[in-house]
XYZ file of C-alpha atoms in Angstrom:
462
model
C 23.685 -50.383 105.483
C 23.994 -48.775 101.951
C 26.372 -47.125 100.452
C 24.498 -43.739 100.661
C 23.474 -44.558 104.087
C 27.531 -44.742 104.485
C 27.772 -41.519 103.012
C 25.962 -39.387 104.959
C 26.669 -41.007 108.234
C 30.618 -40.584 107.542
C 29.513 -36.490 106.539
C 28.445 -35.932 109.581
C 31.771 -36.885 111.356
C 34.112 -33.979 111.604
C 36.862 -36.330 112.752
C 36.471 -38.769 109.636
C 35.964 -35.468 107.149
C 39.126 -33.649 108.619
C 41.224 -36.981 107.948
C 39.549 -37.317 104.597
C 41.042 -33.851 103.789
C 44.494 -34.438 105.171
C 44.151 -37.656 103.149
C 43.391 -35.896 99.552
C 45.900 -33.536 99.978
C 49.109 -35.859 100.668
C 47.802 -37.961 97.650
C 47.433 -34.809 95.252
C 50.827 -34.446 96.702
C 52.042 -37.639 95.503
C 50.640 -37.439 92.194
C 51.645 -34.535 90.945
C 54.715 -34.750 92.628
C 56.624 -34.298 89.450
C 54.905 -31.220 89.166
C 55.738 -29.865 92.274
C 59.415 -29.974 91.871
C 61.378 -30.247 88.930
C 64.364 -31.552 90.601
C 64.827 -35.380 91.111
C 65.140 -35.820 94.707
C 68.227 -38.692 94.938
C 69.737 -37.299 91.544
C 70.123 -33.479 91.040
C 72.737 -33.456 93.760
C 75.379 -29.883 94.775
C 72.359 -27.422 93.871
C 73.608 -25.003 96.326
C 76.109 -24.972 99.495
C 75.495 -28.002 102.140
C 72.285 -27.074 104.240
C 71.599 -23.994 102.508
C 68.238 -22.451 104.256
C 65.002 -22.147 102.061
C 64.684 -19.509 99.462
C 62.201 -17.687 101.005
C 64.589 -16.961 103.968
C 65.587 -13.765 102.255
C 62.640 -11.989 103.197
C 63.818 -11.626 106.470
C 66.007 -8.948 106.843
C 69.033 -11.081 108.529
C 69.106 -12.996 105.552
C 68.412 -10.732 102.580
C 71.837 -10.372 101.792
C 72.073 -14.217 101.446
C 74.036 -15.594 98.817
C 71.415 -16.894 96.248
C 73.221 -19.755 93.960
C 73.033 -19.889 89.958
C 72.886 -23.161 87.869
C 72.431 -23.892 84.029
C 73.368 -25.645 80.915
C 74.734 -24.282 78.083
C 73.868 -26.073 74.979
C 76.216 -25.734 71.483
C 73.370 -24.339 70.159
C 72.528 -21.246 72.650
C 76.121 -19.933 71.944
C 75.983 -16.922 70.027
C 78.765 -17.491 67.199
C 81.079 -14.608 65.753
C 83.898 -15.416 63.273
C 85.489 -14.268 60.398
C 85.952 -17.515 57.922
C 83.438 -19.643 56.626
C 82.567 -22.487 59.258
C 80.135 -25.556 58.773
C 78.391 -26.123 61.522
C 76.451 -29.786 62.364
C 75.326 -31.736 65.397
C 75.877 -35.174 66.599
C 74.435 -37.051 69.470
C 76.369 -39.543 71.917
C 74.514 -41.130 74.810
C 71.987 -38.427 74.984
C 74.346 -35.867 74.885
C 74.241 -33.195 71.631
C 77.715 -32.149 70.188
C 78.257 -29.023 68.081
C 81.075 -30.002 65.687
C 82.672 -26.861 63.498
C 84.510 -27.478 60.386
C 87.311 -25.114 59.867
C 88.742 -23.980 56.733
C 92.541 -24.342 56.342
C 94.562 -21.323 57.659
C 94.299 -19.342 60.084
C 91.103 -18.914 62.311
C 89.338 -18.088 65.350
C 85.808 -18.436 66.354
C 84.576 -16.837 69.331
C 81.400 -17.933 71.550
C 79.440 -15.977 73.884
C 76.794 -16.563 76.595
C 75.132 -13.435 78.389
C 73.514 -14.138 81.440
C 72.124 -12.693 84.613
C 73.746 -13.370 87.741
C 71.266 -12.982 90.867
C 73.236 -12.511 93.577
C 76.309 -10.495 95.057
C 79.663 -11.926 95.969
C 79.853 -15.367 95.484
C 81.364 -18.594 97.549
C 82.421 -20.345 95.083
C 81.723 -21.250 91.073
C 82.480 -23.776 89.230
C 81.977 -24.462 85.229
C 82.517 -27.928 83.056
C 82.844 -28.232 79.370
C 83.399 -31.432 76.906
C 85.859 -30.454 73.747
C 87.035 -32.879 71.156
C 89.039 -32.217 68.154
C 88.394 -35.290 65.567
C 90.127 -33.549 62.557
C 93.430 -31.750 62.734
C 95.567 -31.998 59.542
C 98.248 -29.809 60.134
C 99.271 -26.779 62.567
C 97.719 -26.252 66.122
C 94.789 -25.129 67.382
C 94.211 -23.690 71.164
C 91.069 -23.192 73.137
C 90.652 -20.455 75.835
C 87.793 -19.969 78.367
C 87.020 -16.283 80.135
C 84.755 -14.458 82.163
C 83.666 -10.801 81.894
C 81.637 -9.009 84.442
C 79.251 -6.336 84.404
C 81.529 -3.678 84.180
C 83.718 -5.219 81.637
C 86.887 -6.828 83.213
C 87.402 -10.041 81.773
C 89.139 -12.247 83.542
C 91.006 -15.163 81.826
C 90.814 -18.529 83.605
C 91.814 -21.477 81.544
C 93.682 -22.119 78.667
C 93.839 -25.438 76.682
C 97.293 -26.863 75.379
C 98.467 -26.357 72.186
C 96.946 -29.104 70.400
C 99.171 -30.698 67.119
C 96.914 -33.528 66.242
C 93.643 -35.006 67.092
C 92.110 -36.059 70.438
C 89.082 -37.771 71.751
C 86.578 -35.870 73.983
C 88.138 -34.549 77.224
C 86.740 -32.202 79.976
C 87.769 -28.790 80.815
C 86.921 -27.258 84.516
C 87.233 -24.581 85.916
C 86.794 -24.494 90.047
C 87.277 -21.383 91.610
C 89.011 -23.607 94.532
C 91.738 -24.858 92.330
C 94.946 -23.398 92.574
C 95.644 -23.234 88.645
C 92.769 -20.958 88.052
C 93.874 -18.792 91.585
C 97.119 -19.248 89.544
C 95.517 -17.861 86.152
C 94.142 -14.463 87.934
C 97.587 -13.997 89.542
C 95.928 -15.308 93.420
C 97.760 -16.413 96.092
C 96.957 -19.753 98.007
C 94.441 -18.235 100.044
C 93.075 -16.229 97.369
C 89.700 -16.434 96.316
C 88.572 -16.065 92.674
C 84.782 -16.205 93.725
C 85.219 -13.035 95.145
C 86.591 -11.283 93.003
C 85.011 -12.639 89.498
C 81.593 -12.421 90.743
C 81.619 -9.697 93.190
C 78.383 -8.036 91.982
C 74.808 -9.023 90.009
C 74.303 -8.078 86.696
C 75.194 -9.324 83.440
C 77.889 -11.747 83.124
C 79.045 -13.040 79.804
C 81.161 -16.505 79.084
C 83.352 -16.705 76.349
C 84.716 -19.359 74.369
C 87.551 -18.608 71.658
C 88.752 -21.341 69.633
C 92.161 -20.404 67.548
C 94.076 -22.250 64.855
C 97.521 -21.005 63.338
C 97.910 -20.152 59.965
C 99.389 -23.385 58.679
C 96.921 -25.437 59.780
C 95.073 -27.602 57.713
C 91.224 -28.529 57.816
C 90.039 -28.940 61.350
C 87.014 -30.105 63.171
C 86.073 -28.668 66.998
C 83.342 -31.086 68.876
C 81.994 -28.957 72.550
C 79.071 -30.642 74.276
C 76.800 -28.458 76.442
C 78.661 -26.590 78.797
C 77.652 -26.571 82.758
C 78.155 -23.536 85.186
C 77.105 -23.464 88.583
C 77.213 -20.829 91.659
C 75.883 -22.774 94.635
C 73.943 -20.297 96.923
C 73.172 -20.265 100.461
C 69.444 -20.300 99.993
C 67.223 -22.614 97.636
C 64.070 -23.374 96.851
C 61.173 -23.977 99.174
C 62.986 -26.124 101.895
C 66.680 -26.061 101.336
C 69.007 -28.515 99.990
C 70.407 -31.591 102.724
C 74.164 -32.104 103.271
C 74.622 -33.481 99.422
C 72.889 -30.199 98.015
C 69.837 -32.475 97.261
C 66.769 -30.717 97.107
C 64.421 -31.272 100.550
C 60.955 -30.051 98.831
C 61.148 -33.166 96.012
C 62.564 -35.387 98.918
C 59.237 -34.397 101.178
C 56.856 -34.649 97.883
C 58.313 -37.940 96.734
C 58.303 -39.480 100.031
C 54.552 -39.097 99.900
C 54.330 -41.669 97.526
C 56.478 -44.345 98.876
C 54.599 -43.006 102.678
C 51.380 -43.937 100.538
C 52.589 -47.157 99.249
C 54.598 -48.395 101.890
C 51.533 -47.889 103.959
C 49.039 -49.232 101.889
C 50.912 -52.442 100.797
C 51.583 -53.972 104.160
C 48.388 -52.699 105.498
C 46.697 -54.468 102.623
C 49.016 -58.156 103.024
C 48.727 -58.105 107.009
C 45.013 -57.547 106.610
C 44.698 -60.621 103.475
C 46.690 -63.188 106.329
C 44.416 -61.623 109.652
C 41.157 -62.084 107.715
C 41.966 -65.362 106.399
C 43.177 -66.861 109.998
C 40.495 -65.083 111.723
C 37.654 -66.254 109.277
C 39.536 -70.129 109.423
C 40.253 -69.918 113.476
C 36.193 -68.328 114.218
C 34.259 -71.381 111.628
C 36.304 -73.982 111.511
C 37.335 -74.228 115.401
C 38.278 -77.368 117.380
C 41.982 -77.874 117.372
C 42.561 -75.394 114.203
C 41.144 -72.757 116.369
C 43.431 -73.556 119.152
C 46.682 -73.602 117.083
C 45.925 -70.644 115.087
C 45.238 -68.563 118.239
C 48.709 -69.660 119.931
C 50.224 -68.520 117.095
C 48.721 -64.968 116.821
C 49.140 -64.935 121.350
C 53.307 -65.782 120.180
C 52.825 -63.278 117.209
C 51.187 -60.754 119.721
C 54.215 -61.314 122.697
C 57.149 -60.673 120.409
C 58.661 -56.916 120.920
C 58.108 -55.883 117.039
C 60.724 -52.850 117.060
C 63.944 -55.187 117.828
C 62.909 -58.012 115.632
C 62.606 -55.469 112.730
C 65.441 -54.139 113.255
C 67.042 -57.311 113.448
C 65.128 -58.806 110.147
C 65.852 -55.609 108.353
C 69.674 -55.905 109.280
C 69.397 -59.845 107.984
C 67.580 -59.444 104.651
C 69.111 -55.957 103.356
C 67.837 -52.756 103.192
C 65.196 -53.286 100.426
C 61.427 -51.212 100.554
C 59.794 -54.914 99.654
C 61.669 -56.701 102.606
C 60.363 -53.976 104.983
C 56.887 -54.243 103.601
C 57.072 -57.660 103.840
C 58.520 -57.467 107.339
C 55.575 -55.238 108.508
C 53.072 -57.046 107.210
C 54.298 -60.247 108.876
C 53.798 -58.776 112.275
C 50.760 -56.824 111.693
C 48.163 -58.869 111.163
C 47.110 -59.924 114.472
C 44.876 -57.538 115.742
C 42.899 -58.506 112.387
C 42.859 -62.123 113.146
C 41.349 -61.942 116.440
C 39.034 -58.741 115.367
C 37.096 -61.366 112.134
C 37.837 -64.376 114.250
C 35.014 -63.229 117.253
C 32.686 -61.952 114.425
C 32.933 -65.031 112.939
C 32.175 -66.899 116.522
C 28.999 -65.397 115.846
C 28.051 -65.230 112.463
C 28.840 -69.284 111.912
C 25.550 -69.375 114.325
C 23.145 -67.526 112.372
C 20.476 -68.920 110.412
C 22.039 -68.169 106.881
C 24.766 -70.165 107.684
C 22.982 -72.990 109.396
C 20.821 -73.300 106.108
C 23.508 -73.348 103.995
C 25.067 -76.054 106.169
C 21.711 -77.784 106.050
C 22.005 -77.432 102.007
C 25.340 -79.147 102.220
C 27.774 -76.595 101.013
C 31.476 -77.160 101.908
C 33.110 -75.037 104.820
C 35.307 -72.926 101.966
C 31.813 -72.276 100.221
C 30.642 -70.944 103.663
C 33.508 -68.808 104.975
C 34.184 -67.150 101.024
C 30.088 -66.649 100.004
C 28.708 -66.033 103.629
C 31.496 -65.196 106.419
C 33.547 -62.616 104.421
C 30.970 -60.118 102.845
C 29.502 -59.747 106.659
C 33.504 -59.104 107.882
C 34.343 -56.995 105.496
C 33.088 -53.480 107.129
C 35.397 -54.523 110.305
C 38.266 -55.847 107.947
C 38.115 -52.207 105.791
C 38.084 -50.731 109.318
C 41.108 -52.613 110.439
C 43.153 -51.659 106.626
C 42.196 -48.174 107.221
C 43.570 -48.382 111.079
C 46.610 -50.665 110.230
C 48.371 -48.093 107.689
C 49.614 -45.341 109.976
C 51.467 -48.181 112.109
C 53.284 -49.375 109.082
C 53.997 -45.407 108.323
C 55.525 -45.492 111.524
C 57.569 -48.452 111.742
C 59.029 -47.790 107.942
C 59.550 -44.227 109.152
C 61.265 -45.986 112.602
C 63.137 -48.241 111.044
C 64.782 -45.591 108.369
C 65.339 -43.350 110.782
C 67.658 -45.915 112.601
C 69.468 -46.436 109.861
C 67.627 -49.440 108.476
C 65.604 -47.665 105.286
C 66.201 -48.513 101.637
C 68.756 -45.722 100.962
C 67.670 -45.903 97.045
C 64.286 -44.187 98.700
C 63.323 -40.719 99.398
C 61.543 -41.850 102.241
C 60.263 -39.150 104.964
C 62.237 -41.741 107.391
C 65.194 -41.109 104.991
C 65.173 -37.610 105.221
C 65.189 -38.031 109.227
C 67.785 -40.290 109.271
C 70.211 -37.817 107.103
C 69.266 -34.965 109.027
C 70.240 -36.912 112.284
C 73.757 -38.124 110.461
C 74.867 -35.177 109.338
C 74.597 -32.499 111.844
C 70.842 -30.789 111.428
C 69.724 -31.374 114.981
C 73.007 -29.723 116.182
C 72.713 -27.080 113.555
C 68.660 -26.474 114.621
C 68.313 -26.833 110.827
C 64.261 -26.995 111.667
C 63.467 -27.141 107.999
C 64.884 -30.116 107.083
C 64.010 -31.527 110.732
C 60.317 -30.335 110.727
C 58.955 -30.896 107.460
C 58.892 -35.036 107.365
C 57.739 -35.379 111.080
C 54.645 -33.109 110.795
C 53.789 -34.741 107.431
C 54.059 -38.160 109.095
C 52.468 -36.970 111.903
C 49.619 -35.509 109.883
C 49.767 -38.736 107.546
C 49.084 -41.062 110.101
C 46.216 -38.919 111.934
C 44.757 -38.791 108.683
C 44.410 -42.644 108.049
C 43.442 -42.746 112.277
C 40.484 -40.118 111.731
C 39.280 -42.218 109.199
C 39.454 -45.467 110.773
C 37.949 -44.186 113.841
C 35.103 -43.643 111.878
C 34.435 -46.455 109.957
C 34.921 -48.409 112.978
C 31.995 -46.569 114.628
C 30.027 -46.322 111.008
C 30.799 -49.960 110.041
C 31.328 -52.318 113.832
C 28.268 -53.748 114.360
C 28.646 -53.969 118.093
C 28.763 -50.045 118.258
C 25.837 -50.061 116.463
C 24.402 -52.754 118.745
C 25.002 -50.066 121.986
């Protein structure tokens, strides 16, 4: 058959055309995966409250008043500056990370920074905000840093204050948590207190300040601040939700399409090298080497695969190569025997009994004449083999023996079973990996189903 022959054949299957589509899709999906979600899906953890429901949530009207969470970086640069003395202003770099440092005339100063931002949402949960500070140079004197908040109508409210520094110190962090008790402490709170509530009660326009201060005997001084973070995690996020560690689930579901892809492919592809090679060896060479090779695959064949996995993956470590190697190991049998009886009969047609006549070697025979007439049955097998290795990777991580390093859909499972989305009902963490394995694997089964009735030469024989 030729390749447009092929063509045409497979267009006229629904089945194989509808799997084709699912197919394109997921792998569109797994390229542009980075495009999809800007968030890395094991990394960018605490983006908004544990199992916070999808964005989109807040079109319904139970949820429209749903807290929606605030996140961004500050860098030295986007602060707008206001002082009265001359400064010098340069940056420096350390481990990715840009410094501002501010020389400061001697005497008395104060430089002020702003930010002006939009806030989203009303009353918050809870906020939190990080800076870096260093002071390399301080000659003489002190010099104090203070940190505020003022809201849309123009309260500020004061909620940390730096020591009074007398002398130079390395970089050191500042944060401010609205769930620690010195910054309930700093807005006069209570214990229970909540200074969520009552900074960022409101949306509008918020505004961050900064004010540095030195005394008037102080000598030359330099101020080093690193990009400053603040963060309001929201009950709603993005397309899917965030899991129990405030990871995103969208770039969890579109990265697991690529290790779905590869994890499929690459033990479909190794099981199917090992069942073609002992089926091509077991069907030509026969005798004895027939006999023994065909034990093996019967004892291959009788061995419950789920508990040995599980058992292998417990022995060799969680490792993505170990459980594509695993899978492939104990895949390949249906292969063997598939090439082994087309090779029963293809070692008796006349090609091959001419080239034995010729005198070429059995290895010249099975790789120039066996394999090209087994390979429509062996793509048929790949194509038919990688939804079962979806399946048992997606198994096996949902017990609890996955790569953790992985955002595997079997991963996502596993987490959501751990950590309290079944009891929840959190559906759209649940949902979202088992239809796209679901639709995954009928996918790659559409497709093989039709090669196998395109390309099997005993179907085409009825």
């Amino acid at each position: 058959m030729d390749f447009r022959s092929f063509v045409q054949q497979f267009r006229r299957s629904r089945s194989g055309m509808v799997g084709l589509g699912i197919l394109v899709v997921f792998v569109l999906m797994a390229l542009f995966a980075p495009l999809l979600t800007s968030y890395d899906p094991l990394k960018d953890m605490n983006l908004a409250n544990r199992m916070a429901m999808p964005a989109w949530f807040r079109l319904f009207p139970k949820y429209r008043d749903a807290l929606q969470g605030s996140a961004f970086n500050v860098s030295p640069n986007e602060w707008e500056r206001s002082t009265d003395v001359e400064v010098e202003a340069s940056t420096w770099h350390e481990e990715d990370v840009e410094y501002l440092r501010l020389e400061l005339p001697p005497g008395e100063a104060e430089v002020l920074f702003t930010y002006a931002f939009d806030y989203p949402s009303n009353t918050a949960s809870v906020f939190e905000i990080a800076l870096h500070y260093g002071i390399p140079q301080l000659e003489a004197g002190s010099t104090t840093l203070a940190f505020s908040i003022v809201d849309p109508n123009g309260t500020e409210y004061n909620l940390w204050q730096s020591q009074t520094h007398r002398s130079p110190m390395e970089i050191r962090k500042f944060a401010v948590d609205s769930r620690d008790m010195r910054v309930k402490t700093a807005l006069g709170l209570g214990p229970f207190g909540d200074p969520a509530k009552h900074v960022f009660t409101t949306e509008g326009k918020y505004t961050l300040r900064l004010r540095v201060a030195k005394t008037e005997d102080s000598g030359a001084t330099s101020i080093d601040l690193a990009p400053l973070s603040f963060r309001v995690p929201g009950e709603v996020h993005g397309v899917l939700g965030v899991d129990h560690l405030g990871c995103d689930l969208w770039s969890q579901l579109a990265y697991g399409t690529r290790f779905a892809l590869l994890i499929g492919l690459s033990a479909a592809f190794i099981s199917v090298i090992v069942g073609t090679t002992i089926g091509i060896v077991s069907g030509y060479v026969g005798g004895l080497v027939d006999e023994l090779l065909m034990r093996a695959t019967d004892i291959m064949l009788s061995v419950p695969l789920l508990p040995i996995l599980i058992i292998l993956a417990a022995f060799f470590g969680k490792n993505i190569w170990t459980t594509v190697l695993l899978i492939a190991i104990f895949s390949w049998m249906s292969t063997a025997r598939l090439v082994r009886s087309q090779t029963l009969s293809l070692r008796e047609q006349t090609f091959v009994e001419a080239a034995r006549a010729a005198g070429a070697s059995k290895t010249y025979i099975m790789w120039r004449h066996i394999l090209p007439n087994v390979l429509p049955l062996v793509f048929a097998s790949l194509v038919l083999l990688i939804p079962s290795a979806i399946l048992f990777e997606s198994t096996l991580s949902f017990l609890g023996f996955g790569d953790p390093s992985t955002p595997t859909w079997g991963n996502m499972l596993q987490s959501a079973q751990s950590f309290g989305a079944f009891t929840r009902l959190a559906w759209w963490w649940i949902l979202p990996p088992g239809i796209a394995i679901t639709l995954l694997a009928l996918a790659f089964v559409l497709i093989g189903n039709t090669l196998n009735e395109i390309l099997d030469p005993r179907r085409q024989e009825r």
